[in-house]
Tab-separated table of C-alpha atoms and ligand atoms in Angstrom:
chain	number	residue	atom	x	y	z
A	1	MET	CA	83.557	119.201	111.520
A	2	ARG	CA	85.095	115.946	110.367
A	3	HIS	CA	87.783	114.391	112.504
A	4	THR	CA	90.729	113.308	110.377
A	5	LEU	CA	91.277	109.586	110.300
A	6	ILE	CA	94.483	107.941	109.454
A	7	ALA	CA	94.101	104.220	109.042
A	8	GLY	CA	96.725	101.591	108.384
A	9	ASN	CA	95.805	98.453	106.468
A	10	TRP	CA	98.562	95.959	107.254
A	11	LYS	CA	97.210	93.440	104.672
A	12	MET	CA	98.915	90.060	105.124
A	13	HIS	CA	101.927	91.383	106.919
A	14	LYS	CA	103.435	90.899	110.401
A	15	THR	CA	104.036	88.058	112.732
A	16	LEU	CA	103.299	88.588	116.378
A	17	PRO	CA	106.790	89.732	117.341
A	18	GLU	CA	106.954	92.098	114.417
A	19	ALA	CA	103.539	93.515	115.236
A	20	ARG	CA	104.550	94.139	118.806
A	21	GLU	CA	107.635	95.975	117.696
A	22	LEU	CA	105.573	98.150	115.290
A	23	VAL	CA	102.911	99.005	117.801
A	24	THR	CA	105.450	99.820	120.485
A	25	ALA	CA	107.193	102.304	118.228
A	26	LEU	CA	103.851	103.741	117.193
A	27	ARG	CA	102.678	104.273	120.763
A	28	ALA	CA	105.964	105.997	121.671
A	29	GLY	CA	105.786	108.186	118.604
A	30	LEU	CA	102.191	109.125	119.232
A	31	GLU	CA	102.869	110.084	122.765
A	32	SER	CA	105.421	112.665	121.756
A	33	LEU	CA	103.458	114.042	118.790
A	34	ARG	CA	102.113	117.514	119.246
A	35	GLY	CA	98.579	118.076	118.224
A	36	GLY	CA	98.081	114.381	117.696
A	37	ASP	CA	94.608	114.375	119.314
A	38	ALA	CA	93.308	116.164	116.201
A	39	VAL	CA	93.716	112.887	114.354
A	40	GLU	CA	92.102	109.521	114.937
A	41	VAL	CA	94.460	106.645	114.388
A	42	LEU	CA	93.406	103.164	113.365
A	43	ILE	CA	95.412	100.027	112.764
A	44	CYS	CA	93.932	97.087	110.811
A	45	PRO	CA	96.250	94.067	111.388
A	46	PRO	CA	95.534	90.615	110.067
A	47	VAL	CA	92.972	88.708	112.102
A	48	GLN	CA	95.346	86.463	114.152
A	49	LEU	CA	96.806	89.600	115.651
A	50	LEU	CA	93.582	91.354	116.797
A	51	PHE	CA	93.550	89.956	120.369
A	52	PRO	CA	97.217	90.690	121.134
A	53	MET	CA	97.060	93.970	119.366
A	54	ALA	CA	94.045	95.001	121.431
A	55	LYS	CA	96.235	94.536	124.481
A	56	ALA	CA	99.168	96.260	122.808
A	57	VAL	CA	97.203	99.450	122.139
A	58	ALA	CA	95.277	99.480	125.363
A	59	GLY	CA	95.364	103.018	126.886
A	60	ALA	CA	96.861	104.538	123.676
A	61	ARG	CA	94.954	106.538	121.155
A	62	ILE	CA	95.000	103.763	118.630
A	63	MET	CA	91.873	102.046	117.450
A	64	LEU	CA	91.686	98.566	116.130
A	65	GLY	CA	90.044	97.395	112.889
A	66	ALA	CA	89.759	94.268	110.823
A	67	GLN	CA	90.293	93.877	107.055
A	68	ASN	CA	87.284	91.713	106.284
A	69	ALA	CA	84.318	89.983	107.819
A	70	HIS	CA	81.791	87.345	106.785
A	71	ASN	CA	78.212	88.630	106.418
A	72	GLU	CA	76.666	85.861	108.578
A	73	PRO	CA	77.067	85.870	112.406
A	74	HIS	CA	77.993	82.121	112.568
A	75	GLY	CA	77.662	78.959	110.558
A	76	ALA	CA	79.512	76.393	108.471
A	77	PHE	CA	81.911	78.781	106.660
A	78	THR	CA	85.313	77.218	107.005
A	79	GLY	CA	87.995	79.797	107.283
A	80	GLU	CA	85.794	82.719	107.795
A	81	VAL	CA	85.381	85.137	110.739
A	82	SER	CA	82.187	86.945	111.611
A	83	VAL	CA	81.433	90.428	112.944
A	84	PRO	CA	80.476	89.237	116.464
A	85	MET	CA	83.786	87.354	116.629
A	86	LEU	CA	85.688	90.448	115.563
A	87	THR	CA	83.731	92.478	118.229
A	88	ASP	CA	85.065	90.100	120.813
A	89	THR	CA	88.568	91.141	120.042
A	90	GLY	CA	87.946	94.815	120.692
A	91	CYS	CA	87.661	95.863	117.059
A	92	THR	CA	85.697	98.952	116.348
A	93	HIS	CA	86.139	99.128	112.560
A	94	VAL	CA	86.012	96.707	109.614
A	95	ILE	CA	87.281	97.394	106.110
A	96	ILE	CA	84.879	96.004	103.529
A	97	GLY	CA	85.119	95.858	99.779
A	98	HIS	CA	88.926	96.448	99.485
A	99	SER	CA	89.878	96.078	95.807
A	100	GLU	CA	92.039	93.099	96.702
A	101	ARG	CA	88.890	91.424	98.081
A	102	ARG	CA	86.871	92.425	94.966
A	103	GLN	CA	89.545	91.351	92.500
A	104	LEU	CA	91.334	88.351	94.111
A	105	PHE	CA	88.349	86.965	96.054
A	106	HIS	CA	85.637	87.905	93.586
A	107	GLU	CA	83.483	89.907	96.098
A	108	ASP	CA	80.820	91.746	94.301
A	109	ASN	CA	78.514	94.613	95.326
A	110	ALA	CA	75.679	92.348	96.232
A	111	LEU	CA	77.846	90.446	98.719
A	112	LEU	CA	79.531	93.691	99.930
A	113	ALA	CA	76.050	95.156	100.643
A	114	ARG	CA	75.373	92.217	103.000
A	115	LYS	CA	78.833	92.557	104.648
A	116	VAL	CA	78.348	96.267	105.211
A	117	ARG	CA	75.048	95.626	106.899
A	118	ALA	CA	76.516	92.862	109.196
A	119	VAL	CA	79.327	95.342	110.227
A	120	VAL	CA	77.027	98.237	111.072
A	121	ALA	CA	74.602	95.844	112.854
A	122	GLY	CA	77.747	94.791	114.925
A	123	PRO	CA	77.460	97.703	115.768
A	124	LEU	CA	80.847	98.556	114.301
A	125	THR	CA	82.106	101.173	111.825
A	126	VAL	CA	82.576	100.152	108.277
A	127	ILE	CA	85.235	101.495	106.039
A	128	TYR	CA	83.720	100.730	102.706
A	129	CYS	CA	86.194	100.863	99.850
A	130	VAL	CA	85.438	102.021	96.205
A	131	GLY	CA	87.719	102.749	93.301
A	132	GLU	CA	88.124	102.225	89.615
A	133	THR	CA	90.795	100.260	87.654
A	134	LEU	CA	93.247	101.883	85.248
A	135	GLU	CA	91.222	100.660	82.307
A	136	GLU	CA	88.048	102.153	83.759
A	137	ARG	CA	89.750	105.479	84.349
A	138	GLU	CA	91.260	105.636	80.930
A	139	SER	CA	87.859	104.856	79.335
A	140	ASP	CA	86.355	107.669	81.353
A	141	ARG	CA	84.223	105.352	83.455
A	142	THR	CA	85.468	106.343	86.935
A	143	ARG	CA	82.216	108.035	87.940
A	144	ARG	CA	80.042	105.223	86.598
A	145	VAL	CA	82.075	102.533	88.405
A	146	VAL	CA	82.348	104.428	91.730
A	147	GLY	CA	78.771	105.620	91.532
A	148	ARG	CA	77.582	102.004	91.197
A	149	GLN	CA	79.815	100.734	93.936
A	150	LEU	CA	78.056	103.335	96.155
A	151	ASP	CA	74.508	103.008	94.865
A	152	GLU	CA	74.482	99.223	95.170
A	153	VAL	CA	75.844	99.118	98.639
A	154	VAL	CA	75.352	102.323	100.477
A	155	LYS	CA	71.612	103.017	100.943
A	156	SER	CA	69.902	104.996	103.554
A	157	ASP	CA	69.438	102.058	105.913
A	158	VAL	CA	73.320	102.175	106.503
A	159	PRO	CA	73.606	104.478	109.532
A	160	ALA	CA	75.736	107.413	108.376
A	161	ASP	CA	77.548	107.646	111.718
A	162	ARG	CA	78.948	104.120	111.240
A	163	LEU	CA	80.102	104.706	107.785
A	164	VAL	CA	83.505	105.770	106.367
A	165	ILE	CA	84.174	105.634	102.660
A	166	ALA	CA	87.587	104.896	101.289
A	167	TYR	CA	88.331	105.997	97.736
A	168	GLU	CA	91.177	103.725	96.504
A	169	PRO	CA	91.889	103.932	92.774
A	170	VAL	CA	93.104	100.381	91.951
A	171	TRP	CA	95.909	101.713	89.803
A	172	ALA	CA	97.328	103.541	92.739
A	173	ILE	CA	97.461	100.645	95.103
A	174	GLY	CA	100.871	99.303	95.837
A	175	THR	CA	102.140	100.859	92.582
A	176	GLY	CA	103.815	103.948	93.909
A	177	ARG	CA	101.595	105.831	91.461
A	178	THR	CA	99.390	108.130	93.469
A	179	ALA	CA	96.363	110.049	92.250
A	180	THR	CA	97.245	113.696	92.125
A	181	PRO	CA	95.510	115.707	94.839
A	182	GLN	CA	93.199	117.166	92.139
A	183	GLN	CA	92.263	113.765	90.716
A	184	ALA	CA	91.483	112.522	94.120
A	185	GLN	CA	89.501	115.555	95.277
A	186	GLU	CA	87.468	115.367	92.079
A	187	VAL	CA	86.331	111.755	92.924
A	188	HIS	CA	85.873	112.623	96.621
A	189	ALA	CA	83.568	115.549	95.793
A	190	PHE	CA	81.648	113.189	93.475
A	191	ILE	CA	81.291	110.668	96.283
A	192	ARG	CA	80.127	113.331	98.685
A	193	GLU	CA	77.517	114.480	96.208
A	194	ARG	CA	76.313	110.902	95.745
A	195	LEU	CA	76.036	110.458	99.539
A	196	SER	CA	73.981	113.722	99.691
A	197	ALA	CA	71.498	112.025	97.397
A	198	THR	CA	71.322	108.936	99.523
A	199	TYR	CA	71.230	110.778	102.860
A	200	ASP	CA	70.934	114.477	102.798
A	201	LYS	CA	73.508	117.288	102.499
A	202	PRO	CA	74.233	117.866	106.147
A	203	THR	CA	74.569	114.146	106.810
A	204	ALA	CA	76.776	113.604	103.800
A	205	SER	CA	78.998	116.461	104.929
A	206	ARG	CA	79.681	114.598	108.174
A	207	ILE	CA	80.727	111.304	106.475
A	208	ARG	CA	84.472	110.894	106.283
A	209	ILE	CA	85.946	109.946	102.865
A	210	LEU	CA	89.528	108.577	103.038
A	211	TYR	CA	91.988	108.407	100.183
A	212	GLY	CA	94.027	105.270	99.716
A	213	GLY	CA	96.716	104.246	97.173
A	214	SER	CA	100.472	104.814	97.696
A	215	VAL	CA	99.963	107.424	100.358
A	216	LYS	CA	103.477	108.244	101.719
A	217	PRO	CA	104.885	110.990	103.881
A	218	ASP	CA	105.969	112.997	100.832
A	219	ASN	CA	102.494	113.121	99.169
A	220	ALA	CA	100.274	113.114	102.235
A	221	ALA	CA	100.092	116.938	102.682
A	222	GLY	CA	98.913	117.553	99.166
A	223	LEU	CA	96.210	114.921	99.408
A	224	LEU	CA	95.088	115.570	102.991
A	225	SER	CA	94.742	119.301	102.373
A	226	GLN	CA	91.970	118.796	99.825
A	227	PRO	CA	88.587	119.905	100.980
A	228	ASP	CA	86.808	116.496	100.662
A	229	ILE	CA	89.754	114.282	101.688
A	230	ASP	CA	89.298	113.471	105.336
A	231	GLY	CA	92.008	111.098	106.041
A	232	ALA	CA	94.004	108.194	104.498
A	233	LEU	CA	93.875	104.446	104.237
A	234	VAL	CA	97.580	103.602	104.154
A	235	GLY	CA	99.006	100.314	102.940
A	236	GLY	CA	102.716	99.939	102.516
A	237	ALA	CA	103.730	102.999	104.489
A	238	CYS	CA	101.821	102.001	107.616
A	239	LEU	CA	104.277	99.004	108.033
A	240	SER	CA	107.008	101.461	108.953
A	241	PRO	CA	106.354	103.259	112.270
A	242	ASP	CA	108.353	106.291	111.025
A	243	ASP	CA	106.451	106.609	107.848
A	244	PHE	CA	103.058	106.059	109.467
A	245	LEU	CA	103.847	108.492	112.219
A	246	ALA	CA	105.122	111.098	109.645
A	247	ILE	CA	101.732	110.820	107.850
A	248	ILE	CA	99.864	111.221	111.152
A	249	SER	CA	101.976	114.234	112.089
A	250	ILE	CA	101.288	115.897	108.724
A	251	ALA	CA	97.590	115.335	109.155
A	252	ALA	CA	97.737	116.822	112.691
A	253	GLY	CA	99.435	119.910	111.287
A	254	LEU	CA	96.640	120.678	108.760
A	255	PRO	CA	93.622	122.827	109.495
A	256	ARG	CA	90.386	120.972	110.487
A	257	LYS	CA	87.588	120.705	107.891
B	301	LIG	P1	99.328	101.174	99.436
B	301	LIG	O1	99.487	102.340	100.345
B	301	LIG	O2	100.443	100.135	99.642
B	301	LIG	O3	99.295	101.558	97.965
B	301	LIG	O4	98.032	100.414	99.721
B	301	LIG	C1	96.876	101.116	99.785
B	301	LIG	C2	95.757	100.247	100.231
B	301	LIG	O5	95.370	99.329	99.574
B	301	LIG	C3	95.187	100.512	101.582
B	301	LIG	O6	94.008	99.855	101.790
């Protein structure tokens, strides 16, 4: 059985007072949520908030993750933060390969492969993001692109129990345009098949594959009820406690996979 994971990627949002307000509301909402234990909840705030947010979530069922990490443990890399440093904060997860990192910061599969290995050596859980652009989808290259993002980064030396995949079609991120549940399921099934080739079928069937890209309370049920969609990586909607809690509550109400 795969435990549903609802993760919030705060991106570059929230000052400390704003973050405290958000997490206070989230904690209160989670305490009163029935069946909430069926869902794992993760927040990934910007790096300056990790220490205070670790305190803010203490004792609550909220895990803490980072949005990026350097592949080296230390060194002359001005402005960067390493996995051991993130571990100090109480982080358990790190997002690697988000499309914004790929596109805006030119991170390629070779670099991401090193970052993924640094995270799992942490030993933390990596949420490795894959996804095609609109142009790639329209020219029927989704499988080729996503297959490559997996093959060049996820090899059998990456421990499956520290790996989560997030499928985030680039055209659905921050656009309000979501993949239909069928479009998402199709790619998720493809990803699971690819993971079966890298690991084996039983192992691949235990790896969680999240969907990300304009997940909102009104489309979450359709997406999360698909057989290979094991949770969501939520951007915009995780900045509102009401919306994020609504998505968690929808996930909690769905049958386990
Ligand atoms: P939106 O939910 O704002 O589209 O962002 C998705 C995302 O990039 C999560 O990592």
